[in-house]
């Protein structure tokens, strides 16, 4: 019941907030627990986390809204009083406005000697910690003005903040900010992890995420199905090992198409990432001005052309098992010609960068490709604004997969992998990855994993996780200054684990 760090607990599934809200009472009843007992457990779990993370806190400010989230706050406040802490509790609702379990929690707090405080009665300089119990998962629409005032004031106080269930003002389903939101240092969420906490800008507001099942978490997961998985190593199968008798042909042949005039690096990064991820052979089709650079210090790569200029060129192209199209491709006549010839091969594909931009111009539907857009490319694929993409990343990833077929990897914090029905939320990676070339490395990794797994959805999930995990291992000297090529030694390490 005591909260644990989310990355340490790794619940296998994430849920829409309404699913948790609708079913937690049903599961609690099956476990002979009432909803009020769940509320008591939530308040206790939050208080235990407070004691663990801020053991020296003597004076706390708890801000409560009107609903059940406030009830959690009242219970925490009562427990803090019992431990001899100084408690200020500011409520945005009058005592007679509370109903049900929240009303009972409020009455028990008052009976224990607690009281409500207006902000002008609180010495904010004495506060060691703030507990956010303002708004829960039921929030819809923009945060109202009286709540906005409190949220903005709290954010300006520069005190540690613990948010209960989710930072107030955050949409639990999309991760979007509904006008304004608490910027928590730690968020503790309960029963089932709400999907919006794990993607997009939510990472800027949740701080460190903790989870407590409140004694019903396991039963909830067993009983309530979800098509949203948390993409972690524990949810992925092992990569197949090579047989003793393996040769390069068994390991598969990947072809990278890109590296237009002035853009050699992207294709080179993608090609080497594919080699480092286990492809047996990697060929590159690039602009003639980049051919020497492509092979420099990486003689294991092969140069190919669709026009058959090189010896045995056509025979090699016919043996290609997977195509990675787009890194540094450009959108000129050379790019369009090569992209069309890549499509004509009708091989499993990873489409990235300018390959996506060309696809947006002439949409096609295929079941055997993985599209890897960042939000800008996703906006072009769906002919909408980037803001629209980020407004609901889950729906955006799903819409791309349904429109174009195959699998969509919508990149960003909490990258989403969707086949149009199921979605995986990736949890590996860090802000050091916000640098040129990272997407090219990802495309190469995924291409190599298609060769090994023969399942594009699984290859996409595994590739995204491995990519982020390699970046996590590579930041030993810090996040700033991390290069895409710094991942190569760790990629090789991870595919062999």
Coordinates of C-alpha atoms in Angstrom, one line a residue:
X1 CA 0.0 0.0 0.0
X2 CA 2.9 2.4 0.7
X3 CA 3.7 4.3 -2.5
X4 CA 6.7 3.2 -4.6
X5 CA 8.4 5.0 -7.4
X6 CA 6.5 4.4 -10.7
X7 CA 9.6 3.3 -12.5
X8 CA 10.2 0.7 -9.7
X9 CA 6.7 -0.6 -9.7
X10 CA 5.9 -0.5 -13.5
X11 CA 2.2 -1.3 -13.6
X12 CA 1.7 -3.1 -16.9
X13 CA -1.3 -1.0 -17.9
X14 CA -2.4 2.6 -17.9
X15 CA -6.1 3.6 -17.9
X16 CA -8.5 6.4 -18.9
X17 CA -9.5 8.3 -15.8
X18 CA -13.2 7.4 -16.2
X19 CA -12.3 3.7 -16.2
X20 CA -10.6 4.0 -12.9
X21 CA -13.3 6.2 -11.4
X22 CA -16.1 3.8 -12.6
X23 CA -14.5 0.6 -11.5
X24 CA -12.5 1.3 -8.3
X25 CA -15.6 1.1 -6.2
X26 CA -16.7 -2.2 -7.8
X27 CA -13.2 -3.8 -7.1
X28 CA -13.1 -2.3 -3.6
X29 CA -16.5 -3.9 -2.8
X30 CA -15.2 -7.3 -4.1
X31 CA -12.3 -6.9 -1.7
X32 CA -14.7 -6.0 1.1
X33 CA -13.6 -2.4 1.2
X34 CA -15.8 0.8 1.0
X35 CA -14.9 3.8 -1.0
X36 CA -14.3 5.7 2.2
X37 CA -11.8 3.1 3.2
X38 CA -10.0 3.7 -0.1
X39 CA -10.0 7.4 0.6
X40 CA -8.4 6.7 4.0
X41 CA -5.8 4.5 2.3
X42 CA -5.1 7.2 -0.2
X43 CA -4.6 9.9 2.4
X44 CA -2.4 7.6 4.4
X45 CA -0.3 6.6 1.4
X46 CA 0.2 10.3 0.5
X47 CA 1.2 11.1 4.1
X48 CA 3.6 8.2 4.3
X49 CA 5.2 9.5 1.1
X50 CA 5.4 13.0 2.6
X51 CA 7.2 11.6 5.7
X52 CA 9.6 9.6 3.6
X53 CA 10.5 12.3 1.1
X54 CA 10.4 15.4 3.4
X55 CA 11.1 14.0 6.9
X56 CA 12.1 17.3 8.3
X57 CA 8.8 19.1 7.4
X58 CA 7.2 20.7 10.4
X59 CA 4.6 23.1 8.9
X60 CA 2.6 22.1 5.8
X61 CA 0.0 23.9 3.7
X62 CA -2.8 21.7 2.3
X63 CA -5.0 23.2 -0.4
X64 CA -8.3 21.4 -1.0
X65 CA -11.0 21.7 -3.7
X66 CA -14.6 20.5 -3.5
X67 CA -14.5 16.8 -4.5
X68 CA -13.1 13.5 -3.4
X69 CA -9.5 14.7 -4.0
X70 CA -10.2 17.2 -1.2
X71 CA -11.2 14.2 1.0
X72 CA -7.7 12.7 0.5
X73 CA -6.3 16.1 1.6
X74 CA -8.4 16.2 4.7
X75 CA -7.3 12.7 5.7
X76 CA -3.6 13.6 5.2
X77 CA -4.2 16.8 7.3
X78 CA -5.7 14.8 10.1
X79 CA -2.7 12.4 10.1
X80 CA -0.3 15.3 10.1
X81 CA -2.0 16.8 13.1
X82 CA -1.7 13.5 14.9
X83 CA 2.0 13.6 14.3
X84 CA 2.4 17.0 15.9
X85 CA 2.8 18.9 12.6
X86 CA 1.6 22.5 12.1
X87 CA -1.2 22.3 9.5
X88 CA -2.7 25.1 7.5
X89 CA -5.6 23.9 5.4
X90 CA -7.1 26.2 2.8
X91 CA -10.3 25.1 1.2
X92 CA -12.0 26.5 -1.9
X93 CA -15.3 25.2 -0.7
X94 CA -17.4 26.0 2.4
X95 CA -17.7 23.2 4.9
X96 CA -21.4 22.7 4.1
X97 CA -20.6 22.2 0.4
X98 CA -18.8 18.9 1.0
X99 CA -20.7 15.7 0.3
X100 CA -20.4 12.0 0.8
X101 CA -16.9 10.6 1.7
X102 CA -15.3 14.0 1.3
X103 CA -17.7 15.4 3.9
X104 CA -16.9 12.6 6.3
X105 CA -13.2 13.2 5.9
X106 CA -13.7 16.9 6.5
X107 CA -15.7 16.3 9.7
X108 CA -13.1 13.9 11.0
X109 CA -10.4 16.5 10.4
X110 CA -12.3 19.2 12.2
X111 CA -13.1 16.8 15.1
X112 CA -9.4 16.1 15.4
X113 CA -8.8 19.8 16.1
X114 CA -8.2 21.0 12.6
X115 CA -9.5 24.2 11.1
X116 CA -9.7 26.0 7.8
X117 CA -7.6 29.0 7.0
X118 CA -7.8 31.9 4.6
X119 CA -4.6 32.8 2.8
X120 CA -4.3 36.1 4.7
X121 CA -4.2 34.0 8.0
X122 CA -1.3 31.9 6.8
X123 CA 2.4 32.8 7.4
X124 CA 3.6 31.5 4.0
X125 CA 7.2 32.0 5.1
X126 CA 6.9 29.2 7.6
X127 CA 5.6 26.7 5.1
X128 CA 8.0 23.7 4.5
X129 CA 5.8 21.8 2.1
X130 CA 2.5 22.2 0.1
X131 CA 0.1 19.4 -0.5
X132 CA -2.1 19.8 -3.6
X133 CA -5.6 18.3 -3.2
X134 CA -7.4 20.8 -5.3
X135 CA -8.6 19.1 -8.5
X136 CA -8.9 15.4 -9.3
X137 CA -9.6 13.4 -12.4
X138 CA -13.1 14.9 -12.9
X139 CA -11.9 18.2 -14.1
X140 CA -13.2 19.2 -17.6
X141 CA -12.8 22.5 -19.3
X142 CA -10.5 25.3 -18.3
X143 CA -9.6 25.8 -14.6
X144 CA -12.0 28.3 -13.0
X145 CA -10.6 31.7 -11.9
X146 CA -10.6 31.1 -8.1
X147 CA -8.7 27.8 -8.6
X148 CA -6.3 29.5 -11.1
X149 CA -5.5 32.1 -8.5
X150 CA -4.5 29.5 -5.9
X151 CA -2.6 27.4 -8.4
X152 CA -0.5 30.3 -9.7
X153 CA 0.1 31.5 -6.1
X154 CA 1.3 28.0 -5.1
X155 CA 3.6 27.7 -8.1
X156 CA 5.2 31.1 -7.2
X157 CA 5.9 30.2 -3.6
X158 CA 9.0 28.0 -4.5
X159 CA 8.1 25.4 -1.9
X160 CA 8.2 21.6 -2.5
X161 CA 4.8 20.4 -3.7
X162 CA 3.2 17.0 -3.3
X163 CA 0.2 16.4 -5.7
X164 CA -2.4 13.8 -4.7
X165 CA -3.5 11.6 -7.7
X166 CA -2.5 14.2 -10.3
X167 CA -1.3 17.8 -10.4
X168 CA -4.4 20.0 -10.3
X169 CA -5.2 21.4 -13.7
X170 CA -3.7 18.5 -15.7
X171 CA -6.0 16.5 -17.9
X172 CA -5.7 12.9 -16.7
X173 CA -6.5 11.5 -20.1
X174 CA -4.4 13.7 -22.5
X175 CA -1.7 15.2 -20.3
X176 CA -2.7 18.6 -21.5
X177 CA -2.8 21.7 -19.2
X178 CA -6.4 23.0 -18.7
X179 CA -5.5 26.7 -18.5
X180 CA -2.9 26.3 -15.7
X181 CA -1.6 23.5 -13.5
X182 CA 0.3 22.8 -10.3
X183 CA 4.0 22.1 -11.0
X184 CA 4.6 19.3 -8.5
X185 CA 7.8 17.9 -7.3
X186 CA 6.2 14.6 -6.6
X187 CA 2.8 13.2 -7.7
X188 CA 1.3 10.0 -6.1
X189 CA -1.4 8.4 -8.1
X190 CA -3.7 5.5 -7.1
X191 CA -5.3 2.2 -8.1
X192 CA -4.6 2.5 -11.9
X193 CA -2.2 4.9 -13.5
X194 CA -4.0 7.5 -15.6
X195 CA -2.6 7.6 -19.1
X196 CA -2.3 11.4 -19.3
X197 CA 0.4 11.4 -16.6
X198 CA 2.8 9.6 -18.8
X199 CA 3.1 11.6 -22.0
X200 CA 3.7 15.1 -23.4
X201 CA 4.0 18.1 -21.2
X202 CA 2.7 16.1 -18.2
X203 CA 6.3 15.3 -17.4
X204 CA 7.0 19.0 -16.7
X205 CA 4.2 19.1 -14.1
X206 CA 4.1 15.7 -12.4
X207 CA 7.7 15.7 -11.1
X208 CA 8.6 12.3 -9.8
X209 CA 5.7 9.9 -10.1
X210 CA 4.8 7.4 -7.4
X211 CA 2.1 4.8 -7.4
X212 CA 0.0 3.0 -4.7
X213 CA -2.6 0.4 -5.5
X214 CA -4.4 1.1 -2.1
X215 CA -4.7 -2.6 -1.6
X216 CA -6.8 -3.2 -4.7
X217 CA -4.3 -2.5 -7.4
X218 CA -3.6 -6.1 -8.3
X219 CA -7.3 -7.0 -8.3
X220 CA -8.0 -4.0 -10.5
X221 CA -5.4 -4.9 -13.1
X222 CA -6.7 -8.5 -13.2
X223 CA -10.3 -7.5 -13.6
X224 CA -10.2 -4.4 -15.7
X225 CA -8.7 -4.7 -19.2
X226 CA -6.9 -1.9 -21.0
X227 CA -5.5 -1.5 -24.5
X228 CA -2.9 0.9 -23.1
X229 CA 0.3 -0.7 -21.9
X230 CA 3.3 0.8 -20.3
X231 CA 6.3 0.2 -22.6
X232 CA 9.0 -1.2 -20.3
X233 CA 11.5 -4.0 -20.5
X234 CA 9.2 -6.2 -18.4
X235 CA 6.4 -5.9 -20.9
X236 CA 8.7 -6.9 -23.9
X237 CA 9.9 -10.4 -24.9
X238 CA 13.6 -11.2 -25.2
X239 CA 15.3 -10.7 -28.5
X240 CA 16.1 -14.0 -30.2
X241 CA 19.7 -15.1 -29.9
X242 CA 21.8 -16.0 -32.9
X243 CA 22.4 -19.7 -33.6
X244 CA 26.0 -20.9 -33.6
X245 CA 25.7 -21.5 -37.3
X246 CA 24.3 -18.0 -38.2
X247 CA 25.7 -16.1 -41.1
X248 CA 25.0 -12.5 -42.2
X249 CA 22.2 -13.5 -44.4
X250 CA 20.3 -15.0 -41.4
X251 CA 20.5 -11.6 -39.6
X252 CA 18.8 -9.7 -42.4
X253 CA 19.5 -7.0 -44.9
X254 CA 18.4 -3.4 -44.2
X255 CA 18.5 -0.6 -46.8
X256 CA 18.6 3.1 -45.7
X257 CA 17.4 5.7 -48.2
X258 CA 18.3 9.3 -47.5
X259 CA 21.4 11.5 -47.2
X260 CA 20.5 14.0 -49.9
X261 CA 22.8 16.9 -50.9
X262 CA 24.2 18.5 -47.8
X263 CA 22.6 16.0 -45.4
X264 CA 24.8 13.0 -45.1
X265 CA 24.8 12.6 -41.3
X266 CA 21.2 11.5 -40.9
X267 CA 21.5 8.5 -43.2
X268 CA 24.8 7.6 -41.8
X269 CA 23.5 7.6 -38.2
X270 CA 20.5 5.5 -39.2
X271 CA 22.6 3.0 -41.1
X272 CA 25.1 2.6 -38.2
X273 CA 22.3 2.3 -35.7
X274 CA 20.9 -0.5 -37.7
X275 CA 24.2 -2.3 -37.8
X276 CA 24.7 -1.8 -34.0
X277 CA 21.2 -3.2 -33.4
X278 CA 21.9 -6.5 -35.1
X279 CA 21.3 -6.2 -38.8
X280 CA 23.5 -8.5 -40.8
X281 CA 23.9 -6.2 -43.8
X282 CA 23.1 -2.6 -44.2
X283 CA 23.1 -0.8 -47.6
X284 CA 22.7 2.9 -48.2
X285 CA 21.3 4.8 -51.1
X286 CA 22.4 8.4 -50.8
X287 CA 23.3 11.4 -53.0
X288 CA 26.5 10.8 -54.9
X289 CA 28.2 13.8 -53.2
X290 CA 27.9 11.9 -49.9
X291 CA 29.1 8.5 -50.9
X292 CA 32.7 9.0 -49.6
X293 CA 31.5 10.4 -46.3
X294 CA 29.1 7.5 -45.9
X295 CA 31.8 4.9 -45.9
X296 CA 34.4 7.0 -43.9
X297 CA 35.3 5.1 -40.7
X298 CA 32.4 2.7 -41.4
X299 CA 33.5 0.4 -44.2
X300 CA 30.9 -2.2 -43.1
X301 CA 28.2 -0.2 -45.0
X302 CA 27.5 -0.8 -48.6
X303 CA 26.6 1.8 -51.3
X304 CA 23.6 1.0 -53.5
X305 CA 21.6 2.7 -56.2
X306 CA 18.3 2.1 -57.8
X307 CA 19.8 2.8 -61.2
X308 CA 22.1 -0.2 -61.0
X309 CA 25.4 1.7 -61.4
X310 CA 27.2 -0.5 -58.9
X311 CA 28.2 -4.2 -59.6
X312 CA 25.5 -6.6 -58.6
X313 CA 23.5 -3.6 -57.4
X314 CA 20.1 -4.9 -58.5
X315 CA 20.7 -8.4 -57.1
X316 CA 21.5 -6.9 -53.7
X317 CA 18.4 -4.6 -53.7
X318 CA 16.2 -7.6 -54.4
X319 CA 17.6 -9.3 -51.3
X320 CA 16.7 -6.4 -49.0
X321 CA 14.4 -7.4 -46.1
X322 CA 13.5 -4.0 -44.6
X323 CA 13.7 -0.4 -45.9
X324 CA 14.4 2.7 -43.8
X325 CA 13.3 5.7 -45.8
X326 CA 13.6 9.4 -44.9
X327 CA 16.8 10.3 -42.9
X328 CA 18.2 13.3 -44.7
X329 CA 16.1 12.5 -47.8
X330 CA 14.9 15.9 -48.7
X331 CA 11.9 16.6 -50.8
X332 CA 13.4 17.5 -54.2
X333 CA 13.1 15.5 -57.4
X334 CA 16.0 13.1 -56.4
X335 CA 14.2 12.5 -53.1
X336 CA 10.8 11.9 -54.7
X337 CA 12.2 9.5 -57.2
X338 CA 14.1 7.4 -54.6
X339 CA 11.1 7.4 -52.2
X340 CA 8.8 6.1 -55.0
X341 CA 11.3 3.4 -55.9
X342 CA 11.5 2.4 -52.2
X343 CA 7.7 2.1 -52.0
X344 CA 7.8 -0.1 -55.2
X345 CA 10.0 -2.6 -53.4
X346 CA 7.0 -3.4 -51.2
X347 CA 9.2 -4.4 -48.2
X348 CA 8.5 -3.7 -44.6
X349 CA 9.5 -0.1 -44.0
X350 CA 10.4 2.5 -41.4
X351 CA 9.4 5.9 -42.7
X352 CA 10.9 8.9 -41.0
X353 CA 11.7 12.6 -41.5
X354 CA 11.3 13.7 -45.1
X355 CA 9.9 10.3 -46.0
X356 CA 6.9 11.4 -43.8
X357 CA 6.7 14.8 -45.5
X358 CA 6.5 13.1 -48.9
X359 CA 3.9 10.7 -47.6
X360 CA 1.8 13.6 -46.3
X361 CA 1.8 15.1 -49.8
X362 CA 0.7 11.8 -51.4
X363 CA -1.0 9.7 -48.7
X364 CA -0.9 5.9 -49.0
X365 CA -2.1 3.1 -46.8
X366 CA 0.0 0.1 -46.0
X367 CA 0.0 -2.6 -43.3
X368 CA 3.7 -3.3 -43.3
X369 CA 5.3 0.0 -42.3
X370 CA 6.2 2.0 -39.2
X371 CA 5.8 5.8 -39.3
X372 CA 7.9 7.7 -36.8
X373 CA 6.8 11.4 -36.8
X374 CA 7.6 14.1 -34.3
X375 CA 4.6 16.4 -33.6
X376 CA 5.4 18.7 -36.6
X377 CA 5.5 15.8 -39.0
X378 CA 2.4 14.3 -37.4
X379 CA 0.6 17.6 -38.0
X380 CA 1.5 17.4 -41.7
X381 CA 0.3 13.8 -41.9
X382 CA -3.1 14.8 -40.4
X383 CA -3.2 18.2 -42.1
X384 CA -3.7 20.0 -38.8
X385 CA -1.7 22.2 -36.3
X386 CA 1.0 21.0 -34.0
X387 CA -1.2 22.3 -31.1
X388 CA -4.0 20.0 -32.3
X389 CA -1.6 17.0 -32.2
X390 CA -0.4 17.8 -28.7
X391 CA -3.9 18.5 -27.5
X392 CA -4.5 14.7 -27.5
X393 CA -1.4 12.7 -28.4
X394 CA -3.2 9.4 -27.9
X395 CA -5.9 10.3 -30.5
X396 CA -3.3 11.7 -32.9
X397 CA -1.2 8.5 -32.9
X398 CA -4.3 6.4 -33.3
X399 CA -5.5 8.6 -36.2
X400 CA -2.2 8.4 -38.1
X401 CA -2.2 4.6 -37.7
X402 CA -5.8 4.4 -39.0
X403 CA -5.2 6.7 -41.9
X404 CA -1.9 5.4 -43.1
X405 CA -1.9 1.8 -41.8
X406 CA 0.8 0.0 -39.9
X407 CA 2.2 1.5 -36.7
X408 CA 2.6 5.1 -35.7
X409 CA 5.4 6.1 -33.3
X410 CA 4.5 9.6 -32.1
X411 CA 7.8 10.9 -30.7
X412 CA 8.3 13.2 -27.7
X413 CA 8.3 12.8 -23.9
X414 CA 6.3 9.7 -23.3
X415 CA 6.5 8.5 -26.9
X416 CA 3.4 6.7 -28.0
X417 CA 3.3 3.6 -30.2
X418 CA -0.1 2.8 -31.7
X419 CA -1.4 0.3 -34.3
X420 CA -4.8 2.1 -34.3
X421 CA -6.3 0.0 -31.6
X422 CA -3.6 -0.6 -29.0
X423 CA -1.1 1.9 -27.6
X424 CA 2.1 1.6 -25.7
X425 CA 3.5 4.5 -23.6
X426 CA 7.2 4.6 -23.5
X427 CA 8.9 5.4 -20.2
X428 CA 12.6 5.3 -21.1
X429 CA 14.7 8.2 -22.2
X430 CA 15.5 11.7 -21.0
X431 CA 15.7 15.4 -22.1
X432 CA 19.3 14.9 -23.3
X433 CA 17.7 13.3 -26.3
X434 CA 16.5 16.7 -27.5
X435 CA 19.3 17.0 -30.1
X436 CA 19.6 16.4 -33.8
X437 CA 20.1 12.9 -35.1
X438 CA 18.2 11.0 -32.3
X439 CA 15.3 10.3 -34.6
X440 CA 17.7 8.9 -37.3
X441 CA 19.2 6.5 -34.8
X442 CA 15.7 5.4 -33.7
X443 CA 14.8 4.6 -37.3
X444 CA 17.9 2.5 -37.7
X445 CA 17.2 0.6 -34.5
X446 CA 13.6 -0.2 -35.4
X447 CA 14.6 -1.3 -38.9
X448 CA 17.1 -3.8 -37.4
X449 CA 14.5 -5.1 -34.9
X450 CA 11.9 -5.7 -37.6
X451 CA 14.5 -8.2 -39.0
X452 CA 14.7 -10.0 -35.7
X453 CA 11.1 -9.9 -34.4
X454 CA 9.1 -10.2 -37.6
X455 CA 6.3 -8.1 -36.0
X456 CA 6.2 -4.4 -36.7
X457 CA 4.2 -3.4 -33.5
X458 CA 6.6 -5.3 -31.3
X459 CA 9.6 -4.0 -33.2
X460 CA 8.4 -0.4 -32.8
X461 CA 7.8 -0.9 -29.0
X462 CA 11.1 -2.6 -28.5
X463 CA 13.0 -0.1 -30.6
X464 CA 11.6 2.9 -28.8
X465 CA 12.3 1.5 -25.4
X466 CA 15.9 0.4 -26.3
X467 CA 16.6 3.8 -27.8
X468 CA 15.5 5.6 -24.7
X469 CA 17.3 3.2 -22.4
X470 CA 20.5 3.6 -24.3
X471 CA 20.2 7.4 -23.9
X472 CA 19.6 6.9 -20.1
X473 CA 22.9 4.9 -19.9
X474 CA 24.7 7.4 -22.0
X475 CA 24.1 10.5 -19.8
X476 CA 26.8 9.5 -17.2
X477 CA 28.4 13.0 -17.9
X478 CA 25.1 14.9 -18.0
X479 CA 22.2 15.4 -20.4
X480 CA 23.4 18.5 -22.1
X481 CA 25.9 17.7 -24.9
X482 CA 24.7 14.2 -25.4
X483 CA 25.1 13.2 -29.1
X484 CA 23.0 10.7 -31.0
X485 CA 26.2 8.7 -31.8
X486 CA 26.9 8.4 -28.1
X487 CA 24.2 5.8 -28.0
X488 CA 25.9 3.3 -30.2
X489 CA 28.0 1.4 -27.5
X490 CA 24.9 1.1 -25.3
X491 CA 22.6 0.0 -28.2
X492 CA 25.0 -2.9 -28.8
X493 CA 25.1 -3.7 -25.1
X494 CA 21.3 -3.7 -24.8
X495 CA 20.5 -5.9 -27.8
X496 CA 22.8 -8.5 -26.3
X497 CA 21.2 -8.5 -22.9

